[in-house]
mmCIF file of C-alpha atoms in Angstrom:
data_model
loop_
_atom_site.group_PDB
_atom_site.id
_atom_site.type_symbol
_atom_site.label_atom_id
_atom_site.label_comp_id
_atom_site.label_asym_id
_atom_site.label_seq_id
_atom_site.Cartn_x
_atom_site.Cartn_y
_atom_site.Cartn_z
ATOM 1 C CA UNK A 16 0.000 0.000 0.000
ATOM 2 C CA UNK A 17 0.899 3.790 0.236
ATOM 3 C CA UNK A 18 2.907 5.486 3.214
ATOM 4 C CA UNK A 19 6.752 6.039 3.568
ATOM 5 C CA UNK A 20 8.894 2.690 3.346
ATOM 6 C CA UNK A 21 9.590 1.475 6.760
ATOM 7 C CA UNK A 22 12.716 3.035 8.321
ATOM 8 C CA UNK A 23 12.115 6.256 6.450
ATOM 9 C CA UNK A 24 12.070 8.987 8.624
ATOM 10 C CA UNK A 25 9.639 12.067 7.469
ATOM 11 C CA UNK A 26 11.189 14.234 4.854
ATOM 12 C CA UNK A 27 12.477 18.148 6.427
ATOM 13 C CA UNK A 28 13.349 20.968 4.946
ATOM 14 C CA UNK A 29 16.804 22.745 6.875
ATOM 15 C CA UNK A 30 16.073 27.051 7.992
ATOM 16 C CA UNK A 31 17.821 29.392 9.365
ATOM 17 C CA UNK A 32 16.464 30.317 12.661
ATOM 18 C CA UNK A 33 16.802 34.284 12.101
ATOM 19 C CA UNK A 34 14.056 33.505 9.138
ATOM 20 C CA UNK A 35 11.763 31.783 11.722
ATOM 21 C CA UNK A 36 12.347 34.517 14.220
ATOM 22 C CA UNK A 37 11.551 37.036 11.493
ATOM 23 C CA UNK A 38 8.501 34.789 10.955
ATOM 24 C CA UNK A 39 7.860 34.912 14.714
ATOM 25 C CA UNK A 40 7.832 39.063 14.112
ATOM 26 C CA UNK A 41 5.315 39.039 11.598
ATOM 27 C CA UNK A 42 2.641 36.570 13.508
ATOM 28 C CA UNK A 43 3.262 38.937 16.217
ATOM 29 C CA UNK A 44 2.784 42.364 14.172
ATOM 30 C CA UNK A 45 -0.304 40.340 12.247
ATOM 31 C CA UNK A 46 -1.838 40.147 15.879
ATOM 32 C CA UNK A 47 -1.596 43.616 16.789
ATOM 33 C CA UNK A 48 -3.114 44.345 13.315
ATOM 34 C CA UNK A 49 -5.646 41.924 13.625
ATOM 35 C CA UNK A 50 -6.526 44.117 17.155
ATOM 36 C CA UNK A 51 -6.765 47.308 15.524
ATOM 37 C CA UNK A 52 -9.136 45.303 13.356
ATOM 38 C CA UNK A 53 -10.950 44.288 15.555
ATOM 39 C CA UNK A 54 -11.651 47.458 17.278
ATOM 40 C CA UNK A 55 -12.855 48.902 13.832
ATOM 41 C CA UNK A 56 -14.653 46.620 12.960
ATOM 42 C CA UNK A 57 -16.769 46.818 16.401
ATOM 43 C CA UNK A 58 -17.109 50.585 15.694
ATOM 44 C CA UNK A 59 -19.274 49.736 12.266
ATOM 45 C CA UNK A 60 -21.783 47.309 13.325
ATOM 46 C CA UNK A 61 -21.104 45.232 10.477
ATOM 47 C CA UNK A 62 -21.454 41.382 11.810
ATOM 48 C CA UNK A 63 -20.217 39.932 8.409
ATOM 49 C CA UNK A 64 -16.826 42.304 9.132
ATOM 50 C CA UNK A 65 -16.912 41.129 12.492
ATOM 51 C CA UNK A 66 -16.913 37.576 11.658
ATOM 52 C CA UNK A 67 -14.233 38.253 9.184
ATOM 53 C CA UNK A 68 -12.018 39.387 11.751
ATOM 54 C CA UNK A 69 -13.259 36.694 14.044
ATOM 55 C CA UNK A 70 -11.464 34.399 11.423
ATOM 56 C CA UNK A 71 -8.547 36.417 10.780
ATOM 57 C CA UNK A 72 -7.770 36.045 14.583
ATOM 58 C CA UNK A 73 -8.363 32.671 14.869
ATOM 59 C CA UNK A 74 -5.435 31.749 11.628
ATOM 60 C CA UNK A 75 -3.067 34.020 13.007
ATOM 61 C CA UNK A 76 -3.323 32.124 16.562
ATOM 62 C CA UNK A 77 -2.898 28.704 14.778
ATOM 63 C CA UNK A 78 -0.468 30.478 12.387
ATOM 64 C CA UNK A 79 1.473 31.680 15.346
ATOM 65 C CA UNK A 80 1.460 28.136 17.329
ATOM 66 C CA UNK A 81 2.804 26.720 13.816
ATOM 67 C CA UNK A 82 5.601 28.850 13.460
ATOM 68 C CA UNK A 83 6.737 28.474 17.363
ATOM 69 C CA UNK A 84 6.465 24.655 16.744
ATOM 70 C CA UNK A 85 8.817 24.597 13.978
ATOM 71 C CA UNK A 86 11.724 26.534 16.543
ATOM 72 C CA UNK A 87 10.940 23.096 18.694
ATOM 73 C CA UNK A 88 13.723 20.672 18.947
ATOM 74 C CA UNK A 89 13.506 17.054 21.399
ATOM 75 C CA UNK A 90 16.249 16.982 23.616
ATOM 76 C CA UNK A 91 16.971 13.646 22.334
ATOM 77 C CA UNK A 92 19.467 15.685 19.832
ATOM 78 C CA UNK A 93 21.211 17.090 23.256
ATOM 79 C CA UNK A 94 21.787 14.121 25.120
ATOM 80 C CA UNK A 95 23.282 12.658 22.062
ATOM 81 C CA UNK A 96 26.365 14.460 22.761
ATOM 82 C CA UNK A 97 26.436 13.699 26.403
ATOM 83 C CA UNK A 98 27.749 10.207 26.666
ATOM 84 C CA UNK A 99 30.828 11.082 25.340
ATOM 85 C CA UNK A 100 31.481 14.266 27.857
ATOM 86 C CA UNK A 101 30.753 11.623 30.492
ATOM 87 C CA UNK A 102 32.838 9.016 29.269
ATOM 88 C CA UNK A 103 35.772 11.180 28.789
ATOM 89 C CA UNK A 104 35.745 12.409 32.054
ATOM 90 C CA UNK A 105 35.439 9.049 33.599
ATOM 91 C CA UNK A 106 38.189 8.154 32.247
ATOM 92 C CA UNK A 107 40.359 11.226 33.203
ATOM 93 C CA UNK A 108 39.250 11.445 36.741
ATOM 94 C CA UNK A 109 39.984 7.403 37.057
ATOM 95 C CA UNK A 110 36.382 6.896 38.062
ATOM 96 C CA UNK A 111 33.872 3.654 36.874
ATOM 97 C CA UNK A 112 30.549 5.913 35.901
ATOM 98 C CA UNK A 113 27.255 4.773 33.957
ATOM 99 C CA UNK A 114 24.577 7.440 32.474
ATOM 100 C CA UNK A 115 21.212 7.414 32.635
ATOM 101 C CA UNK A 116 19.332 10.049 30.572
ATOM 102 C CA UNK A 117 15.252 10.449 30.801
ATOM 103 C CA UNK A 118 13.184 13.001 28.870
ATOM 104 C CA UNK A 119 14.782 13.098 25.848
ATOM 105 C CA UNK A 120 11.405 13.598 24.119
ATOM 106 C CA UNK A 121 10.555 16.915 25.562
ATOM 107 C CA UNK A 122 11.268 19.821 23.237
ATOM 108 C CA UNK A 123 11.963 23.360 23.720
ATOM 109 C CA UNK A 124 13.547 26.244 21.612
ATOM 110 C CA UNK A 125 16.553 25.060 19.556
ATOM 111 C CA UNK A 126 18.482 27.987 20.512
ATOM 112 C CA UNK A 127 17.803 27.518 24.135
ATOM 113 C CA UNK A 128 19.002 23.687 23.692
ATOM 114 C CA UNK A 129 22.102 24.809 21.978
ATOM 115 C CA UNK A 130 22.739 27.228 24.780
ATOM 116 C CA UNK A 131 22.473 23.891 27.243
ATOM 117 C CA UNK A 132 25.408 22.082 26.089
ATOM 118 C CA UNK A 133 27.603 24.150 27.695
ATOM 119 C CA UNK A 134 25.818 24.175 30.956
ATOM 120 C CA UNK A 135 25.088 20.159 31.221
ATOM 121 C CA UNK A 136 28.877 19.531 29.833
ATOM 122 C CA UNK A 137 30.118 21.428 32.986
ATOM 123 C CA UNK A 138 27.359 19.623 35.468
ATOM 124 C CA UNK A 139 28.201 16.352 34.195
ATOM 125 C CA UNK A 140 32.034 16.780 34.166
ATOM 126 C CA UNK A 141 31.300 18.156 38.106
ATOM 127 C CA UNK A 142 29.456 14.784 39.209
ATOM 128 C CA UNK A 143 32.041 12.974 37.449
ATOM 129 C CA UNK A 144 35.263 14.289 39.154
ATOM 130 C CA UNK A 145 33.857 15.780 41.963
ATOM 131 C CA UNK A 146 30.581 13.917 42.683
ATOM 132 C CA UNK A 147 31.513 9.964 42.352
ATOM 133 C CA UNK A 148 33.754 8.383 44.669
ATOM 134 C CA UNK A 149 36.983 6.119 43.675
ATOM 135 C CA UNK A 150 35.629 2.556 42.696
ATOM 136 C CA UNK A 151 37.843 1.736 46.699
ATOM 137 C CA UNK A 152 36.022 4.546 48.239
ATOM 138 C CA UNK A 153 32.612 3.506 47.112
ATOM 139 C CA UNK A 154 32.955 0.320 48.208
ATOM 140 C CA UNK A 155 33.980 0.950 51.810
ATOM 141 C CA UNK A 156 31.046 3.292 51.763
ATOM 142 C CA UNK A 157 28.611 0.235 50.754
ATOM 143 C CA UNK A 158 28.097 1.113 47.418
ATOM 144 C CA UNK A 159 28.816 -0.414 44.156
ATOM 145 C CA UNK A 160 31.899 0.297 42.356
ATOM 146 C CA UNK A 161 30.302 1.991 39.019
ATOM 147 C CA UNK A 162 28.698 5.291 39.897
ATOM 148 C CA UNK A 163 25.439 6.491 38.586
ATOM 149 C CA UNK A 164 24.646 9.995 37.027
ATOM 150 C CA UNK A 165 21.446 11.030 35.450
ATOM 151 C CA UNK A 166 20.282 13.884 33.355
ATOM 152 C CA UNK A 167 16.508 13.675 33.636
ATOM 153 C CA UNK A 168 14.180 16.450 31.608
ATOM 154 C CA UNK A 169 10.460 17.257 32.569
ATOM 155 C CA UNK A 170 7.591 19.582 31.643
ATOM 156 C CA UNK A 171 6.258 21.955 34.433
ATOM 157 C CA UNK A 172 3.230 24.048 33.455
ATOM 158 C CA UNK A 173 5.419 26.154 30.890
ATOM 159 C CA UNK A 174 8.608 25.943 32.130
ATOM 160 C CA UNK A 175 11.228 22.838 31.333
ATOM 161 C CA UNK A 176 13.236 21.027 33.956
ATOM 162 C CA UNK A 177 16.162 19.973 33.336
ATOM 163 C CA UNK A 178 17.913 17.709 36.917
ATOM 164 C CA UNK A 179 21.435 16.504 36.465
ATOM 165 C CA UNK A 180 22.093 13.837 39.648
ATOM 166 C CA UNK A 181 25.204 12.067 40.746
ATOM 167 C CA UNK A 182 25.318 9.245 43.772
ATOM 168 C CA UNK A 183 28.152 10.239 44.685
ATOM 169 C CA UNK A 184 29.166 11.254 48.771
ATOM 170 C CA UNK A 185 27.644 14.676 48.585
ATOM 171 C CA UNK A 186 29.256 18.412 48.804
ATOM 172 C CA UNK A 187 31.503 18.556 51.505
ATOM 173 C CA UNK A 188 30.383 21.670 52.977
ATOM 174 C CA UNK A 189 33.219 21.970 55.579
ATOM 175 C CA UNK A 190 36.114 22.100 52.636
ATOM 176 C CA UNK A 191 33.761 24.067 50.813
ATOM 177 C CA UNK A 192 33.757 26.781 53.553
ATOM 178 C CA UNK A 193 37.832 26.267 54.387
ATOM 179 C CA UNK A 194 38.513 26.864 50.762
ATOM 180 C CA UNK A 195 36.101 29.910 50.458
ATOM 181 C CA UNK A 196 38.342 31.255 53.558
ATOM 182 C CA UNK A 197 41.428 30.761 52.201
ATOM 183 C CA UNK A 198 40.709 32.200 49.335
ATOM 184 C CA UNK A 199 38.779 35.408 50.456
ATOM 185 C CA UNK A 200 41.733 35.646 53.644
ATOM 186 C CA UNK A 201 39.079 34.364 56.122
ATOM 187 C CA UNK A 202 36.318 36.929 55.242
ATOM 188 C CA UNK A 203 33.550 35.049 53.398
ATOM 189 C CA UNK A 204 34.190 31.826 54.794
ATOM 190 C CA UNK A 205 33.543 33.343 58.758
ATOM 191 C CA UNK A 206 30.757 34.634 57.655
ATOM 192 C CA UNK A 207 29.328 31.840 56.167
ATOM 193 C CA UNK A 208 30.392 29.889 59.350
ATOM 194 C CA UNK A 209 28.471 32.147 61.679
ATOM 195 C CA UNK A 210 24.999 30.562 59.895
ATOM 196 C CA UNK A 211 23.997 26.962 58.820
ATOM 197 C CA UNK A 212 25.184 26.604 55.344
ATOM 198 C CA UNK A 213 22.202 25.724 53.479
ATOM 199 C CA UNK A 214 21.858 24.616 49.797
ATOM 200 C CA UNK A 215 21.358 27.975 48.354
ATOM 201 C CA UNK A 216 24.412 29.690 49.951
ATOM 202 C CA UNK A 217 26.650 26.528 49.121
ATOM 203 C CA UNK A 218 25.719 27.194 45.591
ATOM 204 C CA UNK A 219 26.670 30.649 45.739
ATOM 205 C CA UNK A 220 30.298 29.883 47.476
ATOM 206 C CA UNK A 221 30.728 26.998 44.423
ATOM 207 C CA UNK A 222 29.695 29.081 41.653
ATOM 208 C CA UNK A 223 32.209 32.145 43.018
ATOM 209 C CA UNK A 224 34.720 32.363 39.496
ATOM 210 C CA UNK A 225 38.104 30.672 41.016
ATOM 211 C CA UNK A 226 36.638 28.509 44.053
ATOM 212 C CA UNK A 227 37.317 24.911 43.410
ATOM 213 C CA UNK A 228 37.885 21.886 45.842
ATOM 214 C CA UNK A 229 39.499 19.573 43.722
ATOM 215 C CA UNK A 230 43.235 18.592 45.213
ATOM 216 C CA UNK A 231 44.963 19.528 41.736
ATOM 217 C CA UNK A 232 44.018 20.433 38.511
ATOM 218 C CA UNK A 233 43.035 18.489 35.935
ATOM 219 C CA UNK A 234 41.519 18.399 32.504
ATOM 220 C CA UNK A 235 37.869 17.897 33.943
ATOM 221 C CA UNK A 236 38.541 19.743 37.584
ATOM 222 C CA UNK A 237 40.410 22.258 39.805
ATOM 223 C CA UNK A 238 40.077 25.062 37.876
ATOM 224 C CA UNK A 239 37.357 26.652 39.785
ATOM 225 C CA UNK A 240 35.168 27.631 36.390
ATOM 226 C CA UNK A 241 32.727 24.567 36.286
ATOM 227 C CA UNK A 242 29.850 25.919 38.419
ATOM 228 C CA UNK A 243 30.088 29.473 38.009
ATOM 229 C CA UNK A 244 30.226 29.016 34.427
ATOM 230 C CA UNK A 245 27.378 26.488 34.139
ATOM 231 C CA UNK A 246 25.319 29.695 36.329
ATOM 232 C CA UNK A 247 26.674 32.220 34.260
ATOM 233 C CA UNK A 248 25.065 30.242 30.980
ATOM 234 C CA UNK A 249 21.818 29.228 32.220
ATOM 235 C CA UNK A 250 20.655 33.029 33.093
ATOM 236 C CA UNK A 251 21.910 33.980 29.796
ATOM 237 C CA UNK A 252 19.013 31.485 28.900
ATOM 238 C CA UNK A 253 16.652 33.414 30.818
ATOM 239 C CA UNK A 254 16.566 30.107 33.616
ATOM 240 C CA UNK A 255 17.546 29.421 37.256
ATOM 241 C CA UNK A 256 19.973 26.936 38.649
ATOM 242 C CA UNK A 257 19.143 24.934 41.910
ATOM 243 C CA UNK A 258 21.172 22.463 44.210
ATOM 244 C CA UNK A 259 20.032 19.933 46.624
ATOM 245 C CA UNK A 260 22.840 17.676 48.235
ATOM 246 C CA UNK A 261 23.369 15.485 51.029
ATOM 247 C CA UNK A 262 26.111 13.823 52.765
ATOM 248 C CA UNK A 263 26.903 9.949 51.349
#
Protein backbone atom coordinates (compact mmCIF):
# COMPACT_ATOMS: atom_id res chain seq x y z
CA UNK A 1 0.00 0.00 0.00
CA UNK A 2 0.90 3.79 0.24
CA UNK A 3 2.91 5.49 3.21
CA UNK A 4 6.75 6.04 3.57
CA UNK A 5 8.89 2.69 3.35
CA UNK A 6 9.59 1.48 6.76
CA UNK A 7 12.72 3.03 8.32
CA UNK A 8 12.12 6.26 6.45
CA UNK A 9 12.07 8.99 8.62
CA UNK A 10 9.64 12.07 7.47
CA UNK A 11 11.19 14.23 4.85
CA UNK A 12 12.48 18.15 6.43
CA UNK A 13 13.35 20.97 4.95
CA UNK A 14 16.80 22.74 6.88
CA UNK A 15 16.07 27.05 7.99
CA UNK A 16 17.82 29.39 9.36
CA UNK A 17 16.46 30.32 12.66
CA UNK A 18 16.80 34.28 12.10
CA UNK A 19 14.06 33.50 9.14
CA UNK A 20 11.76 31.78 11.72
CA UNK A 21 12.35 34.52 14.22
CA UNK A 22 11.55 37.04 11.49
CA UNK A 23 8.50 34.79 10.96
CA UNK A 24 7.86 34.91 14.71
CA UNK A 25 7.83 39.06 14.11
CA UNK A 26 5.31 39.04 11.60
CA UNK A 27 2.64 36.57 13.51
CA UNK A 28 3.26 38.94 16.22
CA UNK A 29 2.78 42.36 14.17
CA UNK A 30 -0.30 40.34 12.25
CA UNK A 31 -1.84 40.15 15.88
CA UNK A 32 -1.60 43.62 16.79
CA UNK A 33 -3.11 44.35 13.32
CA UNK A 34 -5.65 41.92 13.63
CA UNK A 35 -6.53 44.12 17.15
CA UNK A 36 -6.77 47.31 15.52
CA UNK A 37 -9.14 45.30 13.36
CA UNK A 38 -10.95 44.29 15.56
CA UNK A 39 -11.65 47.46 17.28
CA UNK A 40 -12.86 48.90 13.83
CA UNK A 41 -14.65 46.62 12.96
CA UNK A 42 -16.77 46.82 16.40
CA UNK A 43 -17.11 50.58 15.69
CA UNK A 44 -19.27 49.74 12.27
CA UNK A 45 -21.78 47.31 13.33
CA UNK A 46 -21.10 45.23 10.48
CA UNK A 47 -21.45 41.38 11.81
CA UNK A 48 -20.22 39.93 8.41
CA UNK A 49 -16.83 42.30 9.13
CA UNK A 50 -16.91 41.13 12.49
CA UNK A 51 -16.91 37.58 11.66
CA UNK A 52 -14.23 38.25 9.18
CA UNK A 53 -12.02 39.39 11.75
CA UNK A 54 -13.26 36.69 14.04
CA UNK A 55 -11.46 34.40 11.42
CA UNK A 56 -8.55 36.42 10.78
CA UNK A 57 -7.77 36.05 14.58
CA UNK A 58 -8.36 32.67 14.87
CA UNK A 59 -5.44 31.75 11.63
CA UNK A 60 -3.07 34.02 13.01
CA UNK A 61 -3.32 32.12 16.56
CA UNK A 62 -2.90 28.70 14.78
CA UNK A 63 -0.47 30.48 12.39
CA UNK A 64 1.47 31.68 15.35
CA UNK A 65 1.46 28.14 17.33
CA UNK A 66 2.80 26.72 13.82
CA UNK A 67 5.60 28.85 13.46
CA UNK A 68 6.74 28.47 17.36
CA UNK A 69 6.47 24.66 16.74
CA UNK A 70 8.82 24.60 13.98
CA UNK A 71 11.72 26.53 16.54
CA UNK A 72 10.94 23.10 18.69
CA UNK A 73 13.72 20.67 18.95
CA UNK A 74 13.51 17.05 21.40
CA UNK A 75 16.25 16.98 23.62
CA UNK A 76 16.97 13.65 22.33
CA UNK A 77 19.47 15.69 19.83
CA UNK A 78 21.21 17.09 23.26
CA UNK A 79 21.79 14.12 25.12
CA UNK A 80 23.28 12.66 22.06
CA UNK A 81 26.37 14.46 22.76
CA UNK A 82 26.44 13.70 26.40
CA UNK A 83 27.75 10.21 26.67
CA UNK A 84 30.83 11.08 25.34
CA UNK A 85 31.48 14.27 27.86
CA UNK A 86 30.75 11.62 30.49
CA UNK A 87 32.84 9.02 29.27
CA UNK A 88 35.77 11.18 28.79
CA UNK A 89 35.74 12.41 32.05
CA UNK A 90 35.44 9.05 33.60
CA UNK A 91 38.19 8.15 32.25
CA UNK A 92 40.36 11.23 33.20
CA UNK A 93 39.25 11.44 36.74
CA UNK A 94 39.98 7.40 37.06
CA UNK A 95 36.38 6.90 38.06
CA UNK A 96 33.87 3.65 36.87
CA UNK A 97 30.55 5.91 35.90
CA UNK A 98 27.26 4.77 33.96
CA UNK A 99 24.58 7.44 32.47
CA UNK A 100 21.21 7.41 32.63
CA UNK A 101 19.33 10.05 30.57
CA UNK A 102 15.25 10.45 30.80
CA UNK A 103 13.18 13.00 28.87
CA UNK A 104 14.78 13.10 25.85
CA UNK A 105 11.40 13.60 24.12
CA UNK A 106 10.55 16.92 25.56
CA UNK A 107 11.27 19.82 23.24
CA UNK A 108 11.96 23.36 23.72
CA UNK A 109 13.55 26.24 21.61
CA UNK A 110 16.55 25.06 19.56
CA UNK A 111 18.48 27.99 20.51
CA UNK A 112 17.80 27.52 24.13
CA UNK A 113 19.00 23.69 23.69
CA UNK A 114 22.10 24.81 21.98
CA UNK A 115 22.74 27.23 24.78
CA UNK A 116 22.47 23.89 27.24
CA UNK A 117 25.41 22.08 26.09
CA UNK A 118 27.60 24.15 27.69
CA UNK A 119 25.82 24.18 30.96
CA UNK A 120 25.09 20.16 31.22
CA UNK A 121 28.88 19.53 29.83
CA UNK A 122 30.12 21.43 32.99
CA UNK A 123 27.36 19.62 35.47
CA UNK A 124 28.20 16.35 34.20
CA UNK A 125 32.03 16.78 34.17
CA UNK A 126 31.30 18.16 38.11
CA UNK A 127 29.46 14.78 39.21
CA UNK A 128 32.04 12.97 37.45
CA UNK A 129 35.26 14.29 39.15
CA UNK A 130 33.86 15.78 41.96
CA UNK A 131 30.58 13.92 42.68
CA UNK A 132 31.51 9.96 42.35
CA UNK A 133 33.75 8.38 44.67
CA UNK A 134 36.98 6.12 43.68
CA UNK A 135 35.63 2.56 42.70
CA UNK A 136 37.84 1.74 46.70
CA UNK A 137 36.02 4.55 48.24
CA UNK A 138 32.61 3.51 47.11
CA UNK A 139 32.96 0.32 48.21
CA UNK A 140 33.98 0.95 51.81
CA UNK A 141 31.05 3.29 51.76
CA UNK A 142 28.61 0.24 50.75
CA UNK A 143 28.10 1.11 47.42
CA UNK A 144 28.82 -0.41 44.16
CA UNK A 145 31.90 0.30 42.36
CA UNK A 146 30.30 1.99 39.02
CA UNK A 147 28.70 5.29 39.90
CA UNK A 148 25.44 6.49 38.59
CA UNK A 149 24.65 9.99 37.03
CA UNK A 150 21.45 11.03 35.45
CA UNK A 151 20.28 13.88 33.36
CA UNK A 152 16.51 13.67 33.64
CA UNK A 153 14.18 16.45 31.61
CA UNK A 154 10.46 17.26 32.57
CA UNK A 155 7.59 19.58 31.64
CA UNK A 156 6.26 21.95 34.43
CA UNK A 157 3.23 24.05 33.46
CA UNK A 158 5.42 26.15 30.89
CA UNK A 159 8.61 25.94 32.13
CA UNK A 160 11.23 22.84 31.33
CA UNK A 161 13.24 21.03 33.96
CA UNK A 162 16.16 19.97 33.34
CA UNK A 163 17.91 17.71 36.92
CA UNK A 164 21.43 16.50 36.46
CA UNK A 165 22.09 13.84 39.65
CA UNK A 166 25.20 12.07 40.75
CA UNK A 167 25.32 9.25 43.77
CA UNK A 168 28.15 10.24 44.68
CA UNK A 169 29.17 11.25 48.77
CA UNK A 170 27.64 14.68 48.58
CA UNK A 171 29.26 18.41 48.80
CA UNK A 172 31.50 18.56 51.51
CA UNK A 173 30.38 21.67 52.98
CA UNK A 174 33.22 21.97 55.58
CA UNK A 175 36.11 22.10 52.64
CA UNK A 176 33.76 24.07 50.81
CA UNK A 177 33.76 26.78 53.55
CA UNK A 178 37.83 26.27 54.39
CA UNK A 179 38.51 26.86 50.76
CA UNK A 180 36.10 29.91 50.46
CA UNK A 181 38.34 31.26 53.56
CA UNK A 182 41.43 30.76 52.20
CA UNK A 183 40.71 32.20 49.33
CA UNK A 184 38.78 35.41 50.46
CA UNK A 185 41.73 35.65 53.64
CA UNK A 186 39.08 34.36 56.12
CA UNK A 187 36.32 36.93 55.24
CA UNK A 188 33.55 35.05 53.40
CA UNK A 189 34.19 31.83 54.79
CA UNK A 190 33.54 33.34 58.76
CA UNK A 191 30.76 34.63 57.65
CA UNK A 192 29.33 31.84 56.17
CA UNK A 193 30.39 29.89 59.35
CA UNK A 194 28.47 32.15 61.68
CA UNK A 195 25.00 30.56 59.90
CA UNK A 196 24.00 26.96 58.82
CA UNK A 197 25.18 26.60 55.34
CA UNK A 198 22.20 25.72 53.48
CA UNK A 199 21.86 24.62 49.80
CA UNK A 200 21.36 27.97 48.35
CA UNK A 201 24.41 29.69 49.95
CA UNK A 202 26.65 26.53 49.12
CA UNK A 203 25.72 27.19 45.59
CA UNK A 204 26.67 30.65 45.74
CA UNK A 205 30.30 29.88 47.48
CA UNK A 206 30.73 27.00 44.42
CA UNK A 207 29.70 29.08 41.65
CA UNK A 208 32.21 32.14 43.02
CA UNK A 209 34.72 32.36 39.50
CA UNK A 210 38.10 30.67 41.02
CA UNK A 211 36.64 28.51 44.05
CA UNK A 212 37.32 24.91 43.41
CA UNK A 213 37.89 21.89 45.84
CA UNK A 214 39.50 19.57 43.72
CA UNK A 215 43.23 18.59 45.21
CA UNK A 216 44.96 19.53 41.74
CA UNK A 217 44.02 20.43 38.51
CA UNK A 218 43.04 18.49 35.93
CA UNK A 219 41.52 18.40 32.50
CA UNK A 220 37.87 17.90 33.94
CA UNK A 221 38.54 19.74 37.58
CA UNK A 222 40.41 22.26 39.80
CA UNK A 223 40.08 25.06 37.88
CA UNK A 224 37.36 26.65 39.79
CA UNK A 225 35.17 27.63 36.39
CA UNK A 226 32.73 24.57 36.29
CA UNK A 227 29.85 25.92 38.42
CA UNK A 228 30.09 29.47 38.01
CA UNK A 229 30.23 29.02 34.43
CA UNK A 230 27.38 26.49 34.14
CA UNK A 231 25.32 29.69 36.33
CA UNK A 232 26.67 32.22 34.26
CA UNK A 233 25.07 30.24 30.98
CA UNK A 234 21.82 29.23 32.22
CA UNK A 235 20.65 33.03 33.09
CA UNK A 236 21.91 33.98 29.80
CA UNK A 237 19.01 31.49 28.90
CA UNK A 238 16.65 33.41 30.82
CA UNK A 239 16.57 30.11 33.62
CA UNK A 240 17.55 29.42 37.26
CA UNK A 241 19.97 26.94 38.65
CA UNK A 242 19.14 24.93 41.91
CA UNK A 243 21.17 22.46 44.21
CA UNK A 244 20.03 19.93 46.62
CA UNK A 245 22.84 17.68 48.23
CA UNK A 246 23.37 15.48 51.03
CA UNK A 247 26.11 13.82 52.76
CA UNK A 248 26.90 9.95 51.35
Amino acid sequence: GGGRPAGRSAPGVRLDAARLDALLDLVGELGVARTRLAAAAARTGDRALAAAVGDVGRVAAALQEEVIACRLVPLDELFARLPRIVREAARTSGREVALALDGGEVAIDRAIMDGLAEPIGHLLRNAVAHGVEPAERRAAAGKPPTGRVAVRAWRERDAVLLAVADDGGGVDREAVLRRAAERDGGGAGEGAAAAPLDDAGLLRLLSAPGLSTAPRVTAVSGRGVGLDAALAAVRRLGGTLALRTAPG
